Each structure stands twice: as C-alpha cells, then as structure tokens.
C-alpha cells in the first residue's frame, strides 16, 4: 500500500509569518521525519516505511509504504472485518490497495503531525501549504464520483481515474479501484485527518473489529469539517462499519458538541436552525457547547464533587460530567426510559468497570414527585428542562428540588425568549422547540428565581450564555442561567 505527499516552494499560502512555504523540504519538519533518512515502523498490520523519493528546495515528496504481514493479521484476533471469510485471510487485495490498514499506518507514523504541532515551524503547521497527494490503488465502492463527493467539499481538486478490470479485455469495464490524486492548499494536519477518515470510507470495509472507541477517533479526526460535510451520514455509516448504535452516538455527539445538523425535530435543544442575521449564524452552531461549558464552569466554581443531572435526556451533559474526574458521584435522571437507554449507550456503561458504574448511575424519575435518590448531592442541574414542565407543575418541581432534595447548588438554564427576535425562522411568539410549554423573558426568570430563593433559603445570581445582543433595546443572550446557592444559615 502506497501514498505520497508532495509540496512545492514558490507557491506560498501567505506571508512568511503565516506559513509561507519557502523551502519545500520544510515538509520534513511538519511530518517530523527527516528527508535524508529512510525509516521503518513495526505496526500490528505489518511494517511501514517512510522515505523521500525527492527532496530539494523547490519540490519535496514523502512516501509511506505499508508492507502488510498476512500471517500477523490472521493471528491477530482483532482483525476480521466484513470480508473475513476463510479465503479472504490469504487471497485478497490487502498487500496492494489502500484501505483502513493504510489509515492506521498514517495515524501511527504521523501521529504528531496530525495534532498540528511543530515546534520548529509552528507558523507553517498552522497555515495551509500546497499539497499533492497520490494513492495509486484505492478501493472505491461507489466509483470515482464518490471520491469527488467526499474530497471536493474539503477544498481538494480531485482526479480519480478508474482502473480497468483487465487492460487486455476492455469490454469487461472498470474495476472498483481508482488511481486517486488530490491537489489543494490545505493545512497538513487537516489533510492527514481527511485521509485517515475517508480511506476506509471509500473502501467501505474495516479490517478490524469496530468498537465504541471508533466513535471517539472519528470525532477527533473529523473535528471542524465532518459536521458540515454534505456526505456526513454516509461517512459515519461506512467509517463505523454500519453499526447503528455507534452511528447514532456519533450523530448525537456532533449535534451536542460540534454544532452539526439538528436532530429530527429540526433543532438542537433550545436552539433554532442557523439562518438570517450574523448573530444567529454565529451563535446557533455552538450554543449547545457554550451552555454545557457554562454549567461545568459554575459547578467548578462552587467546588461540587457530586452532581445530579435532572432531566438528563440522552446524556449530553452527563458525558462531560463523567469525563471530569473531579466529580466523584454523578446521577442522571429522566422520566423517559428511552432517553435513559440512549444515555447509557453514550456513556458506554455496559462496558464500564463496576467502580465506574457505581460512580455514574442512571435512574428513571419524575421532577414533580419526591424521590429520595436525588437527595444528598452537592449540586443539581436543570439544563434546558424547566421550559418542558407545564406551568401549573412548576410548584411541584420547586418543592421536589429545593425543599426536599435541597442540594447546596442548583444550576438552571432556559431559553431567553427576548432573543428569539433574532431568529427569522421562528414565527412570532413561536417556541424554539416543539415540546416547550413556555419560554421566559429575563424579567420572568428573575421573578421566578427570586421567589424560589426567598422561599427556600437560597441566594441566586444570573448569567448570560452565548453571544450578547448589545446596543439600544439589547435582547441579551440566547440562554439565561440562574445559579442558586443555599445559605449556611438556611442549611443549619
């Protein structure tokens, strides 16, 4: 398996300060591989060789050649994709055609380059450079047009030439292999990520067992481009070997953290599709992330180590809480069993250790009925929850959370209805989500929160989350937060 990367000098992407390529051999700095040395690396799939067929100031080419070890593959129990029938272990295209094995080699050999770090030439690593990439033999299940649909939206000029089944018998037509050439001015780390994800996607085969770790790999390598890619769904299905639960997990995490396409109801929770003004275009894709980060920041400020996420839904916030070891006890509750099943999948509780399942737990519970299981926590979070409760039931929610559970801190976030005027796609007096029973102005939230705090011995402060609307008649931020802190006297 072979892939080459070529760059040229004299076609700088910008000024010297912003990454102009004045000497083509600087490619060696970016890849952390010296042009004067041939290097070999032992991998689970075989041996990877890195060498430079040409390297001078004007033009530099690096080659990654992967020698597949078929015996080692057979002995390695992790390998066994969909083509793992008996003869496939010995009679196939593995030694010659690029596949997920070459992607594994790219990730292992050029790991530092993929992070975008280059202490010697950081300005160069941060900016785009002229690149030509050549993969002489690439399985492409979908034909040359699929290669174009995958790479062109990422800024590449694509030349995918189908290989004939047999050059001596042209009437047999083309094979599923293409000779792929990509050219463009792209940041090197981004180029490596594109190949890492899309090589196995084009092949539509993973040569090893796919587990939940593949979701993390996909989201890391796809950061900044996968969420908005027009072929996103096909990329995720193929990369995750058509494993439905992993595809659903990846989709949910893109929506929650990366501002990707909205869920089936048309919106991310508490948001609306990005259309119209600059304010909306900037805020909508990242509001869910900003909201979760604002909640985490508040929990860190008060020093909470045990947290109950009330109305946790599919576990968007729970996943962040579980990943932060400062939280020694985490409980997620929701009235919907289906949502809790999705949360358990997202958290991978089935594969977690006994200690981790004790640290992070899920229970079915209603916010309007007393439940002793939610008592005894340092903090409780209601993130985009109260607006789903019918107004006559808010009194019951207040009693359950503030009078009976009585955590030291309560964090509440809810949409600011005044900001809805900046969403042209919303009808007048419309809600951001079909299930919202109400949406409050800033004054309405403050009036409710002040009353709750007074009745139950809490102090309350208010914060804005998301981009601010400023100027005369300012509408505030899209999300508003109320931070309740129980007073020592009230606790005593």
Tab-separated table of C-alpha atoms in Angstrom:
chain	number	residue	atom	x	y	z
A	1	UNK	CA	0.000	0.000	0.000
A	2	UNK	CA	1.393	3.368	-1.006
A	3	UNK	CA	0.550	7.033	-0.523
A	4	UNK	CA	2.756	10.015	-1.390
A	5	UNK	CA	2.620	13.659	-0.336
A	6	UNK	CA	4.290	16.310	-2.492
A	7	UNK	CA	4.738	20.004	-1.806
A	8	UNK	CA	6.430	22.779	-3.740
A	9	UNK	CA	8.011	26.092	-2.830
A	10	UNK	CA	7.291	29.287	-4.691
A	11	UNK	CA	3.530	28.945	-4.153
A	12	UNK	CA	3.207	30.314	-0.638
A	13	UNK	CA	-0.171	30.348	1.010
A	14	UNK	CA	0.514	33.714	2.662
A	15	UNK	CA	3.231	35.770	4.262
A	16	UNK	CA	6.243	34.209	5.960
A	17	UNK	CA	4.657	34.924	9.323
A	18	UNK	CA	1.536	32.996	8.341
A	19	UNK	CA	3.069	29.874	6.953
A	20	UNK	CA	4.565	30.573	3.542
A	21	UNK	CA	6.492	27.575	2.238
A	22	UNK	CA	9.837	28.987	1.111
A	23	UNK	CA	11.723	25.664	1.163
A	24	UNK	CA	9.890	22.518	0.125
A	25	UNK	CA	11.995	20.344	2.429
A	26	UNK	CA	10.247	22.022	5.364
A	27	UNK	CA	7.747	19.225	4.791
A	28	UNK	CA	10.139	17.104	6.848
A	29	UNK	CA	9.668	19.441	9.822
A	30	UNK	CA	5.895	19.244	9.545
A	31	UNK	CA	5.919	15.439	9.391
A	32	UNK	CA	8.699	15.072	11.980
A	33	UNK	CA	10.555	12.796	9.522
A	34	UNK	CA	13.981	13.837	8.193
A	35	UNK	CA	14.250	13.857	4.357
A	36	UNK	CA	17.745	12.347	4.483
A	37	UNK	CA	16.656	9.230	6.376
A	38	UNK	CA	14.597	6.192	5.456
A	39	UNK	CA	12.698	4.941	8.492
A	40	UNK	CA	10.693	1.801	9.267
A	41	UNK	CA	7.986	1.269	11.880
A	42	UNK	CA	6.546	-2.028	13.124
A	43	UNK	CA	2.745	-1.959	13.251
A	44	UNK	CA	0.109	-4.612	14.061
A	45	UNK	CA	-0.675	-4.905	10.329
A	46	UNK	CA	2.919	-5.052	9.081
A	47	UNK	CA	5.842	-2.682	8.544
A	48	UNK	CA	5.516	0.948	7.466
A	49	UNK	CA	8.398	2.577	5.598
A	50	UNK	CA	8.814	6.353	5.251
A	51	UNK	CA	11.243	7.750	2.670
A	52	UNK	CA	11.661	10.726	0.350
A	53	UNK	CA	11.909	9.941	-3.396
A	54	UNK	CA	12.760	13.609	-3.999
A	55	UNK	CA	13.723	16.395	-1.643
A	56	UNK	CA	15.119	19.753	-2.687
A	57	UNK	CA	14.266	23.376	-2.050
A	58	UNK	CA	11.774	23.544	-4.930
A	59	UNK	CA	9.949	20.218	-4.595
A	60	UNK	CA	9.704	17.561	-1.897
A	61	UNK	CA	7.872	14.222	-1.881
A	62	UNK	CA	7.434	11.835	1.033
A	63	UNK	CA	6.178	8.280	0.590
A	64	UNK	CA	4.511	5.993	3.108
A	65	UNK	CA	4.761	2.365	2.012
A	66	UNK	CA	2.974	-0.263	4.074
A	67	UNK	CA	4.158	-3.878	3.820
A	68	UNK	CA	1.264	-5.984	5.032
A	69	UNK	CA	2.017	-9.032	7.175
A	70	UNK	CA	-0.739	-11.530	6.259
A	71	UNK	CA	0.360	-14.073	8.859
A	72	UNK	CA	0.320	-11.476	11.608
A	73	UNK	CA	-3.142	-10.355	10.544
A	74	UNK	CA	-4.503	-13.890	10.742
A	75	UNK	CA	-3.024	-14.343	14.212
A	76	UNK	CA	-4.344	-11.006	15.477
A	77	UNK	CA	-7.829	-11.677	16.840
A	78	UNK	CA	-8.860	-8.055	16.483
A	79	UNK	CA	-8.758	-8.243	12.693
A	80	UNK	CA	-11.795	-9.555	10.940
A	81	UNK	CA	-13.942	-7.126	9.005
A	82	UNK	CA	-16.951	-7.941	6.875
A	83	UNK	CA	-14.701	-9.615	4.290
A	84	UNK	CA	-13.240	-12.029	6.857
A	85	UNK	CA	-14.339	-15.282	5.262
A	86	UNK	CA	-11.770	-18.061	5.220
A	87	UNK	CA	-10.008	-17.352	1.918
A	88	UNK	CA	-10.077	-13.592	2.498
A	89	UNK	CA	-7.290	-14.017	5.032
A	90	UNK	CA	-4.952	-15.109	2.253
A	91	UNK	CA	-6.348	-14.214	-1.178
A	92	UNK	CA	-7.271	-10.542	-1.411
A	93	UNK	CA	-6.032	-7.049	-2.317
A	94	UNK	CA	-4.559	-6.184	1.098
A	95	UNK	CA	-0.912	-6.021	0.062
A	96	UNK	CA	-1.647	-3.589	-2.756
A	97	UNK	CA	-4.778	-1.458	-2.331
A	98	UNK	CA	-5.122	1.351	0.204
A	99	UNK	CA	-7.609	0.584	2.976
A	100	UNK	CA	-8.232	1.052	6.684
A	101	UNK	CA	-4.788	-0.504	7.238
A	102	UNK	CA	-3.143	2.409	5.470
A	103	UNK	CA	-5.252	4.779	7.566
A	104	UNK	CA	-3.976	3.027	10.709
A	105	UNK	CA	-0.407	3.451	9.439
A	106	UNK	CA	-0.974	7.176	8.781
A	107	UNK	CA	-2.268	7.647	12.302
A	108	UNK	CA	0.637	5.777	13.860
A	109	UNK	CA	3.536	7.097	11.776
A	110	UNK	CA	2.386	10.728	11.503
A	111	UNK	CA	0.697	10.999	14.889
A	112	UNK	CA	2.394	14.251	15.922
A	113	UNK	CA	1.803	15.847	12.527
A	114	UNK	CA	-1.902	15.064	12.847
A	115	UNK	CA	-2.065	17.122	16.042
A	116	UNK	CA	-0.831	20.156	14.122
A	117	UNK	CA	2.178	20.621	16.388
A	118	UNK	CA	5.601	21.578	15.011
A	119	UNK	CA	7.837	23.437	17.446
A	120	UNK	CA	10.424	24.210	14.753
A	121	UNK	CA	7.909	25.567	12.187
A	122	UNK	CA	4.681	26.196	14.111
A	123	UNK	CA	3.576	29.071	11.872
A	124	UNK	CA	3.921	26.762	8.895
A	125	UNK	CA	1.980	23.988	10.617
A	126	UNK	CA	-0.831	26.411	11.465
A	127	UNK	CA	-1.366	27.517	7.875
A	128	UNK	CA	-2.243	25.868	4.559
A	129	UNK	CA	0.515	24.597	2.267
A	130	UNK	CA	0.357	23.462	-1.375
A	131	UNK	CA	-0.075	19.685	-1.420
A	132	UNK	CA	-0.433	16.911	-3.956
A	133	UNK	CA	-1.498	13.523	-2.629
A	134	UNK	CA	-1.323	10.347	-4.695
A	135	UNK	CA	-2.876	6.984	-3.803
A	136	UNK	CA	-2.122	4.712	-6.793
A	137	UNK	CA	-4.572	1.919	-5.893
A	138	UNK	CA	-7.657	2.711	-3.827
A	139	UNK	CA	-10.806	0.580	-3.489
A	140	UNK	CA	-13.722	2.914	-4.160
A	141	UNK	CA	-17.107	1.293	-3.624
A	142	UNK	CA	-19.219	3.917	-5.328
A	143	UNK	CA	-16.892	4.813	-8.173
A	144	UNK	CA	-14.828	7.866	-8.955
A	145	UNK	CA	-17.795	10.149	-8.383
A	146	UNK	CA	-17.936	9.134	-4.731
A	147	UNK	CA	-14.293	10.139	-4.267
A	148	UNK	CA	-15.156	13.544	-5.717
A	149	UNK	CA	-18.180	13.965	-3.450
A	150	UNK	CA	-16.088	13.148	-0.383
A	151	UNK	CA	-12.972	15.236	-1.052
A	152	UNK	CA	-14.170	18.231	-3.081
A	153	UNK	CA	-16.185	19.811	-0.212
A	154	UNK	CA	-12.937	19.799	1.800
A	155	UNK	CA	-11.167	22.026	-0.709
A	156	UNK	CA	-9.435	19.397	-2.839
A	157	UNK	CA	-9.232	19.182	-6.595
A	158	UNK	CA	-9.920	15.509	-7.261
A	159	UNK	CA	-8.697	13.327	-10.104
A	160	UNK	CA	-9.990	9.780	-9.659
A	161	UNK	CA	-9.144	7.526	-12.609
A	162	UNK	CA	-10.899	4.138	-12.641
A	163	UNK	CA	-8.661	1.134	-13.194
A	164	UNK	CA	-9.879	-1.417	-15.788
A	165	UNK	CA	-10.691	-4.928	-14.666
A	166	UNK	CA	-8.304	-6.188	-17.342
A	167	UNK	CA	-6.466	-3.826	-19.707
A	168	UNK	CA	-6.379	-6.564	-22.317
A	169	UNK	CA	-10.171	-7.059	-22.216
A	170	UNK	CA	-11.642	-3.541	-22.261
A	171	UNK	CA	-15.205	-4.808	-22.720
A	172	UNK	CA	-15.118	-6.031	-19.116
A	173	UNK	CA	-15.224	-2.415	-17.999
A	174	UNK	CA	-13.787	-0.740	-14.946
A	175	UNK	CA	-12.896	-2.306	-11.614
A	176	UNK	CA	-13.810	-0.811	-8.236
A	177	UNK	CA	-10.286	0.591	-7.888
A	178	UNK	CA	-9.213	4.126	-8.739
A	179	UNK	CA	-5.941	5.963	-9.060
A	180	UNK	CA	-6.582	8.934	-6.752
A	181	UNK	CA	-4.805	12.286	-6.997
A	182	UNK	CA	-5.686	15.208	-4.734
A	183	UNK	CA	-4.314	18.717	-5.061
A	184	UNK	CA	-5.016	21.784	-2.983
A	185	UNK	CA	-3.706	24.281	-0.478
A	186	UNK	CA	-4.606	22.702	2.839
A	187	UNK	CA	-3.197	22.571	6.352
A	188	UNK	CA	-1.137	19.378	6.556
A	189	UNK	CA	-2.811	18.158	9.756
A	190	UNK	CA	-6.205	18.567	8.080
A	191	UNK	CA	-5.030	16.656	5.006
A	192	UNK	CA	-3.908	13.740	7.181
A	193	UNK	CA	-7.243	13.718	9.000
A	194	UNK	CA	-9.137	13.701	5.709
A	195	UNK	CA	-7.240	10.622	4.547
A	196	UNK	CA	-7.447	8.917	7.934
A	197	UNK	CA	-11.247	9.055	7.847
A	198	UNK	CA	-12.023	8.786	4.147
A	199	UNK	CA	-9.718	5.945	3.045
A	200	UNK	CA	-11.738	3.302	4.926
A	201	UNK	CA	-14.956	5.104	3.958
A	202	UNK	CA	-14.182	4.715	0.253
A	203	UNK	CA	-13.255	1.059	0.765
A	204	UNK	CA	-16.377	0.596	2.958
A	205	UNK	CA	-14.536	-2.108	4.920
A	206	UNK	CA	-12.838	-2.031	8.301
A	207	UNK	CA	-10.164	-4.731	8.578
A	208	UNK	CA	-10.563	-4.934	12.336
A	209	UNK	CA	-13.388	-5.244	14.830
A	210	UNK	CA	-15.150	-1.918	15.341
A	211	UNK	CA	-15.823	-0.891	18.956
A	212	UNK	CA	-17.095	2.250	20.650
A	213	UNK	CA	-13.577	3.708	20.558
A	214	UNK	CA	-14.060	4.266	16.826
A	215	UNK	CA	-16.627	6.975	17.583
A	216	UNK	CA	-14.026	8.951	19.531
A	217	UNK	CA	-11.487	8.504	16.721
A	218	UNK	CA	-13.979	9.669	14.109
A	219	UNK	CA	-14.997	12.780	16.037
A	220	UNK	CA	-11.394	13.722	16.785
A	221	UNK	CA	-10.283	13.323	13.171
A	222	UNK	CA	-13.469	14.940	11.850
A	223	UNK	CA	-13.351	17.983	14.140
A	224	UNK	CA	-14.002	21.151	12.178
A	225	UNK	CA	-15.266	19.540	8.964
A	226	UNK	CA	-17.354	16.409	9.475
A	227	UNK	CA	-20.420	18.085	10.996
A	228	UNK	CA	-20.977	20.258	7.928
A	229	UNK	CA	-19.912	17.746	5.267
A	230	UNK	CA	-22.725	17.073	2.746
A	231	UNK	CA	-21.915	13.331	2.863
A	232	UNK	CA	-21.687	13.261	6.657
A	233	UNK	CA	-24.230	10.494	7.190
A	234	UNK	CA	-22.621	8.171	4.645
A	235	UNK	CA	-19.173	8.881	6.077
A	236	UNK	CA	-20.298	7.952	9.583
A	237	UNK	CA	-22.128	4.813	8.471
A	238	UNK	CA	-19.188	3.476	6.497
A	239	UNK	CA	-16.474	4.520	8.955
A	240	UNK	CA	-18.373	2.875	11.819
A	241	UNK	CA	-18.961	-0.311	9.794
A	242	UNK	CA	-22.726	0.303	9.631
A	243	UNK	CA	-23.028	-0.311	13.396
A	244	UNK	CA	-26.255	1.549	14.115
A	245	UNK	CA	-25.706	2.313	17.794
A	246	UNK	CA	-22.273	3.803	17.097
A	247	UNK	CA	-23.653	5.892	14.234
A	248	UNK	CA	-26.417	7.212	16.495
A	249	UNK	CA	-23.891	8.003	19.221
A	250	UNK	CA	-21.650	9.873	16.781
A	251	UNK	CA	-24.608	11.837	15.409
A	252	UNK	CA	-25.800	12.819	18.875
A	253	UNK	CA	-22.346	13.971	19.919
A	254	UNK	CA	-21.881	16.012	16.768
A	255	UNK	CA	-25.189	17.757	17.374
A	256	UNK	CA	-24.415	18.441	21.025
A	257	UNK	CA	-20.765	19.438	20.921
A	258	UNK	CA	-19.838	20.305	17.361
A	259	UNK	CA	-22.844	22.215	16.172
A	260	UNK	CA	-23.671	19.719	13.463
A	261	UNK	CA	-27.001	19.130	11.778
A	262	UNK	CA	-30.021	19.294	14.109
A	263	UNK	CA	-31.922	16.268	15.358
A	264	UNK	CA	-35.109	15.011	13.738
A	265	UNK	CA	-37.372	17.690	15.182
A	266	UNK	CA	-35.296	20.306	13.349
A	267	UNK	CA	-33.469	21.946	16.236
A	268	UNK	CA	-30.832	21.323	18.818
A	269	UNK	CA	-32.377	21.531	22.277
A	270	UNK	CA	-33.160	25.160	22.993
A	271	UNK	CA	-31.794	26.386	19.654
A	272	UNK	CA	-33.126	27.032	16.184
A	273	UNK	CA	-31.564	26.390	12.769
A	274	UNK	CA	-28.922	28.926	11.795
A	275	UNK	CA	-30.416	31.396	9.333
A	276	UNK	CA	-30.642	35.118	8.939
A	277	UNK	CA	-28.532	37.618	10.839
A	278	UNK	CA	-24.862	37.400	11.656
A	279	UNK	CA	-25.731	36.993	15.314
A	280	UNK	CA	-27.726	33.875	14.641
A	281	UNK	CA	-25.231	32.471	12.181
A	282	UNK	CA	-22.511	32.766	14.787
A	283	UNK	CA	-24.462	31.607	17.855
A	284	UNK	CA	-26.548	28.703	16.681
A	285	UNK	CA	-23.844	26.159	15.806
A	286	UNK	CA	-22.040	26.437	19.148
A	287	UNK	CA	-24.748	27.348	21.662
A	288	UNK	CA	-25.130	23.790	22.973
A	289	UNK	CA	-21.388	23.612	23.654
A	290	UNK	CA	-21.333	27.056	25.298
A	291	UNK	CA	-24.251	26.097	27.512
A	292	UNK	CA	-22.656	22.850	28.705
A	293	UNK	CA	-19.337	24.597	29.333
A	294	UNK	CA	-21.096	27.355	31.309
A	295	UNK	CA	-22.751	24.735	33.514
A	296	UNK	CA	-19.444	22.921	34.087
A	297	UNK	CA	-17.745	26.213	34.926
A	298	UNK	CA	-20.406	27.013	37.527
A	299	UNK	CA	-20.036	23.566	39.100
A	300	UNK	CA	-16.278	24.002	39.291
A	301	UNK	CA	-16.683	27.440	40.893
A	302	UNK	CA	-18.790	26.095	43.754
A	303	UNK	CA	-16.484	23.109	44.230
A	304	UNK	CA	-19.164	20.465	43.667
A	305	UNK	CA	-17.940	16.870	43.660
A	306	UNK	CA	-21.327	15.125	43.452
A	307	UNK	CA	-23.879	16.187	40.837
A	308	UNK	CA	-27.366	15.072	39.842
A	309	UNK	CA	-28.429	15.948	36.285
A	310	UNK	CA	-32.217	16.267	36.481
A	311	UNK	CA	-33.880	15.654	33.133
A	312	UNK	CA	-30.632	14.379	31.651
A	313	UNK	CA	-32.184	13.271	28.342
A	314	UNK	CA	-29.733	11.404	26.138
A	315	UNK	CA	-26.779	12.306	28.360
A	316	UNK	CA	-25.154	15.282	26.595
A	317	UNK	CA	-24.098	16.880	29.882
A	318	UNK	CA	-23.633	13.555	31.675
A	319	UNK	CA	-20.901	12.578	29.247
A	320	UNK	CA	-18.919	15.694	30.168
A	321	UNK	CA	-19.518	15.153	33.875
A	322	UNK	CA	-18.407	11.536	33.623
A	323	UNK	CA	-15.215	12.529	31.800
A	324	UNK	CA	-14.276	15.013	34.558
A	325	UNK	CA	-12.726	13.067	37.441
A	326	UNK	CA	-13.380	15.979	39.813
A	327	UNK	CA	-16.929	14.674	40.006
A	328	UNK	CA	-16.807	11.589	42.217
A	329	UNK	CA	-20.547	10.847	42.062
A	330	UNK	CA	-22.829	11.542	39.099
A	331	UNK	CA	-26.516	10.677	38.784
A	332	UNK	CA	-28.684	11.207	35.710
A	333	UNK	CA	-32.470	11.128	35.902
A	334	UNK	CA	-35.171	11.328	33.269
A	335	UNK	CA	-38.830	10.401	33.055
A	336	UNK	CA	-38.366	8.713	29.668
A	337	UNK	CA	-36.852	5.218	29.715
A	338	UNK	CA	-35.883	5.507	26.045
A	339	UNK	CA	-33.797	8.603	26.773
A	340	UNK	CA	-32.014	6.782	29.580
A	341	UNK	CA	-31.207	3.897	27.230
A	342	UNK	CA	-29.597	6.357	24.823
A	343	UNK	CA	-27.687	7.949	27.698
A	344	UNK	CA	-26.382	4.553	28.803
A	345	UNK	CA	-25.173	3.876	25.262
A	346	UNK	CA	-23.499	7.266	25.037
A	347	UNK	CA	-21.765	6.696	28.371
A	348	UNK	CA	-20.884	3.082	27.437
A	349	UNK	CA	-21.978	1.902	30.855
A	350	UNK	CA	-22.357	-1.651	29.604
A	351	UNK	CA	-18.596	-1.858	29.057
A	352	UNK	CA	-17.617	0.212	32.114
A	353	UNK	CA	-15.986	-1.200	35.227
A	354	UNK	CA	-18.008	-1.865	38.364
A	355	UNK	CA	-16.394	1.161	40.021
A	356	UNK	CA	-17.342	3.421	37.115
A	357	UNK	CA	-20.924	2.150	37.052
A	358	UNK	CA	-21.116	2.943	40.748
A	359	UNK	CA	-19.692	6.431	40.139
A	360	UNK	CA	-22.034	7.232	37.224
A	361	UNK	CA	-25.611	5.972	37.516
A	362	UNK	CA	-28.916	6.475	35.697
A	363	UNK	CA	-32.397	6.225	37.228
A	364	UNK	CA	-35.904	6.862	35.941
A	365	UNK	CA	-37.563	9.619	37.924
A	366	UNK	CA	-40.049	12.473	37.589
A	367	UNK	CA	-39.161	16.017	38.643
A	368	UNK	CA	-42.602	16.608	40.082
A	369	UNK	CA	-42.628	13.685	42.548
A	370	UNK	CA	-40.496	13.238	45.625
A	371	UNK	CA	-37.527	10.927	45.099
A	372	UNK	CA	-35.032	10.327	47.888
A	373	UNK	CA	-32.440	9.138	45.364
A	374	UNK	CA	-31.793	12.716	44.198
A	375	UNK	CA	-31.062	13.995	47.722
A	376	UNK	CA	-27.591	14.354	49.224
A	377	UNK	CA	-25.783	15.862	46.218
A	378	UNK	CA	-23.568	18.917	46.250
A	379	UNK	CA	-25.262	20.269	43.131
A	380	UNK	CA	-28.275	19.692	40.900
A	381	UNK	CA	-28.534	20.776	37.266
A	382	UNK	CA	-31.669	21.511	35.270
A	383	UNK	CA	-30.207	22.336	31.853
A	384	UNK	CA	-32.974	23.298	29.402
A	385	UNK	CA	-35.528	21.407	31.494
A	386	UNK	CA	-37.985	23.740	33.239
A	387	UNK	CA	-39.470	25.001	29.963
A	388	UNK	CA	-40.684	21.429	29.316
A	389	UNK	CA	-42.788	21.468	32.506
A	390	UNK	CA	-46.380	22.687	32.408
A	391	UNK	CA	-46.550	25.969	34.380
A	392	UNK	CA	-49.063	24.574	36.956
A	393	UNK	CA	-46.492	21.844	37.772
A	394	UNK	CA	-43.616	24.248	38.461
A	395	UNK	CA	-44.663	24.416	42.112
A	396	UNK	CA	-44.219	20.644	42.432
A	397	UNK	CA	-40.793	20.830	40.753
A	398	UNK	CA	-39.792	23.612	43.141
A	399	UNK	CA	-40.827	21.503	46.151
A	400	UNK	CA	-39.038	18.363	44.945
A	401	UNK	CA	-35.759	20.105	44.114
A	402	UNK	CA	-35.458	23.000	46.568
A	403	UNK	CA	-37.461	21.810	49.608
A	404	UNK	CA	-36.835	18.047	49.591
A	405	UNK	CA	-33.603	17.292	47.702
A	406	UNK	CA	-32.018	20.601	48.840
A	407	UNK	CA	-28.607	20.416	47.132
A	408	UNK	CA	-26.038	23.040	48.029
A	409	UNK	CA	-26.186	24.468	44.498
A	410	UNK	CA	-28.812	24.391	41.771
A	411	UNK	CA	-27.952	25.407	38.206
A	412	UNK	CA	-30.886	26.237	35.924
A	413	UNK	CA	-30.599	27.202	32.258
A	414	UNK	CA	-33.519	28.095	29.990
A	415	UNK	CA	-34.038	29.972	26.702
A	416	UNK	CA	-34.324	33.760	26.741
A	417	UNK	CA	-37.479	34.399	24.710
A	418	UNK	CA	-36.468	38.007	24.008
A	419	UNK	CA	-33.557	36.728	21.903
A	420	UNK	CA	-35.983	34.852	19.656
A	421	UNK	CA	-36.494	38.065	17.688
A	422	UNK	CA	-33.053	37.416	16.157
A	423	UNK	CA	-34.208	34.070	14.733
A	424	UNK	CA	-36.053	34.905	11.496
A	425	UNK	CA	-37.099	31.266	11.069
A	426	UNK	CA	-39.300	31.465	14.183
A	427	UNK	CA	-42.876	32.591	13.841
A	428	UNK	CA	-43.950	35.437	16.099
A	429	UNK	CA	-44.480	34.117	19.637
A	430	UNK	CA	-43.165	30.727	18.466
A	431	UNK	CA	-41.038	28.474	20.671
A	432	UNK	CA	-37.570	27.130	19.876
A	433	UNK	CA	-38.608	23.542	20.500
A	434	UNK	CA	-41.908	21.799	19.821
A	435	UNK	CA	-42.103	20.459	23.402
A	436	UNK	CA	-41.545	23.788	25.193
A	437	UNK	CA	-44.525	24.715	27.368
A	438	UNK	CA	-43.278	28.282	27.799
A	439	UNK	CA	-40.207	30.457	27.263
A	440	UNK	CA	-39.406	33.243	29.699
A	441	UNK	CA	-38.091	36.755	29.362
A	442	UNK	CA	-35.159	37.716	31.557
A	443	UNK	CA	-37.505	39.503	33.956
A	444	UNK	CA	-39.788	36.451	34.193
A	445	UNK	CA	-36.903	34.117	35.045
A	446	UNK	CA	-35.619	36.530	37.659
A	447	UNK	CA	-39.040	36.903	39.250
A	448	UNK	CA	-39.478	33.111	39.473
A	449	UNK	CA	-35.938	32.503	40.717
A	450	UNK	CA	-36.062	35.292	43.316
A	451	UNK	CA	-39.284	33.822	44.703
A	452	UNK	CA	-37.839	30.294	44.858
A	453	UNK	CA	-34.647	31.527	46.528
A	454	UNK	CA	-36.605	33.543	49.135
A	455	UNK	CA	-38.941	30.664	49.962
A	456	UNK	CA	-36.208	28.048	50.416
A	457	UNK	CA	-33.163	29.877	51.812
A	458	UNK	CA	-31.053	30.265	48.688
A	459	UNK	CA	-29.200	33.178	47.148
A	460	UNK	CA	-29.479	33.466	43.360
A	461	UNK	CA	-27.395	35.177	40.684
A	462	UNK	CA	-27.981	35.374	36.941
A	463	UNK	CA	-25.697	34.890	33.965
A	464	UNK	CA	-25.940	35.083	30.202
A	465	UNK	CA	-24.826	32.190	27.994
A	466	UNK	CA	-23.997	32.677	24.339
A	467	UNK	CA	-23.371	35.751	22.185
A	468	UNK	CA	-24.722	39.015	23.573
A	469	UNK	CA	-27.073	41.328	21.705
A	470	UNK	CA	-25.888	44.857	22.548
A	471	UNK	CA	-26.976	48.419	21.865
A	472	UNK	CA	-30.311	50.178	22.385
A	473	UNK	CA	-33.030	47.717	23.286
A	474	UNK	CA	-30.474	44.933	23.752
A	475	UNK	CA	-32.052	41.485	23.827
A	476	UNK	CA	-29.425	39.768	25.985
A	477	UNK	CA	-28.103	36.277	25.207
A	478	UNK	CA	-29.913	33.248	23.748
A	479	UNK	CA	-29.648	31.271	27.014
A	480	UNK	CA	-30.062	32.557	30.556
A	481	UNK	CA	-28.755	30.883	33.691
A	482	UNK	CA	-29.871	31.098	37.308
A	483	UNK	CA	-27.294	29.934	39.864
A	484	UNK	CA	-28.824	29.131	43.263
A	485	UNK	CA	-26.578	28.732	46.314
A	486	UNK	CA	-28.036	27.558	49.620
A	487	UNK	CA	-27.151	29.841	52.506
A	488	UNK	CA	-25.320	28.372	55.505
A	489	UNK	CA	-27.991	29.638	57.893
A	490	UNK	CA	-30.752	28.027	55.870
A	491	UNK	CA	-28.860	24.765	55.757
A	492	UNK	CA	-28.400	24.784	59.510
